[in-house]
Amino acid sequence: MTNSTFADLGLAAPLTDKLASSGFTIPTPIQQQAIPPQLSGRDILGIAQTGSGKTAAFGLPIIAGLMELKGKPEPRSARALILAPTRELAVQIEEALRSFSPARRISTALVLGGVSRYAQIQKLAGGVDILIATPGRLKDLVDDRKVRLDEVRWLVLDEADRMLDMGFIKPVREIAAKTNPKRQTALVSA
Ligand code: AMP
């Protein structure tokens, strides 16, 4: 059976309204395959290139789940964590997720290597819904107790193959081990 709209995949308004207003009416193949199992709480392994719509494929189920949660994130915590190999990709993911989020505020933060830690630590202090990070810097901030990962219920490893090629296996494993044991995981590889 093929699904033809985001609503058919199980996403509710106002998320589908927001997508429609951005011109997203037909889910791409990776979105059709990956969104329903993630909405039912399953882990996924996605094989997808840039341009396939992979960011929405892992981002929309997280936003849908966050919209169901009550209250605010705990201080120095994140409810969802997306790891990416490069700063550029992390910045693009944050922009895309913000563009998908309906009016109800979903907070995001970026933790990237090569730039000042101070602003990142400040932003994390109050807690965030979605943290997008490169592995090395995040590991440093976790080790320094600037952020805790035990509240992370959604973990995404984007461009996982590239993260491994770039030698990030150790921090990625250490970070994943510190997230909530009940977390849902999406691994995306080219
Ligand atoms: P990505 O593969 O996540 O980098 O997405 C590639 C591009 O496709 C981005 O510019 C998205 O905004 C766009 N896009 C993703 N999903 C859809 C969709 N279902 N309909 C229209 N555009 C989309």
PDB file of N, CA and C in Angstrom, residues 8 16 53 68 77 112 115 117 125-126 140 147 174:
ATOM      1  N   ASP A   8      -1.776  10.688   6.005  1.00  0.00           N
ATOM      2  CA  ASP A   8      -1.887   9.228   5.868  1.00  0.00           C
ATOM      3  C   ASP A   8      -0.769   8.507   6.606  1.00  0.00           C
ATOM      4  N   THR A  16       0.861  18.885   9.824  1.00  0.00           N
ATOM      5  CA  THR A  16       0.596  18.726   8.386  1.00  0.00           C
ATOM      6  C   THR A  16       0.242  20.062   7.733  1.00  0.00           C
ATOM      7  N   GLY A  53      15.085  14.022   1.212  1.00  0.00           N
ATOM      8  CA  GLY A  53      14.097  14.383   2.216  1.00  0.00           C
ATOM      9  C   GLY A  53      14.348  13.684   3.542  1.00  0.00           C
ATOM     10  N   GLU A  68       3.492  16.210  21.799  1.00  0.00           N
ATOM     11  CA  GLU A  68       2.620  15.479  22.730  1.00  0.00           C
ATOM     12  C   GLU A  68       3.091  15.630  24.174  1.00  0.00           C
ATOM     13  N   SER A  77      19.451  19.730  29.867  1.00  0.00           N
ATOM     14  CA  SER A  77      19.060  18.465  29.246  1.00  0.00           C
ATOM     15  C   SER A  77      18.495  18.715  27.857  1.00  0.00           C
ATOM     16  N   LEU A 112      28.554  22.796  18.401  1.00  0.00           N
ATOM     17  CA  LEU A 112      29.476  22.553  17.292  1.00  0.00           C
ATOM     18  C   LEU A 112      30.906  22.795  17.724  1.00  0.00           C
ATOM     19  N   VAL A 115      33.872  26.603  17.483  1.00  0.00           N
ATOM     20  CA  VAL A 115      33.338  27.920  17.851  1.00  0.00           C
ATOM     21  C   VAL A 115      33.269  27.979  19.376  1.00  0.00           C
ATOM     22  N   ARG A 117      32.497  27.923  23.196  1.00  0.00           N
ATOM     23  CA  ARG A 117      31.625  27.056  23.989  1.00  0.00           C
ATOM     24  C   ARG A 117      30.604  27.852  24.775  1.00  0.00           C
ATOM     25  N   ALA A 125      21.617  25.741  29.237  1.00  0.00           N
ATOM     26  CA  ALA A 125      21.374  25.837  30.684  1.00  0.00           C
ATOM     27  C   ALA A 125      19.906  25.615  31.039  1.00  0.00           C
ATOM     28  N   GLY A 126      19.012  26.188  30.249  1.00  0.00           N
ATOM     29  CA  GLY A 126      17.586  26.050  30.549  1.00  0.00           C
ATOM     30  C   GLY A 126      16.961  24.770  30.010  1.00  0.00           C
ATOM     31  N   ASP A 140      32.810  16.715  24.902  1.00  0.00           N
ATOM     32  CA  ASP A 140      33.485  17.621  25.846  1.00  0.00           C
ATOM     33  C   ASP A 140      32.488  18.227  26.834  1.00  0.00           C
ATOM     34  N   VAL A 147      25.984  19.474  30.063  1.00  0.00           N
ATOM     35  CA  VAL A 147      24.737  18.919  29.535  1.00  0.00           C
ATOM     36  C   VAL A 147      24.648  17.457  29.950  1.00  0.00           C
ATOM     37  N   GLU A 174      30.143   6.743  23.158  1.00  0.00           N
ATOM     38  CA  GLU A 174      30.072   7.239  24.541  1.00  0.00           C
ATOM     39  C   GLU A 174      28.820   8.091  24.735  1.00  0.00           C
TER      40      GLU A 174
END
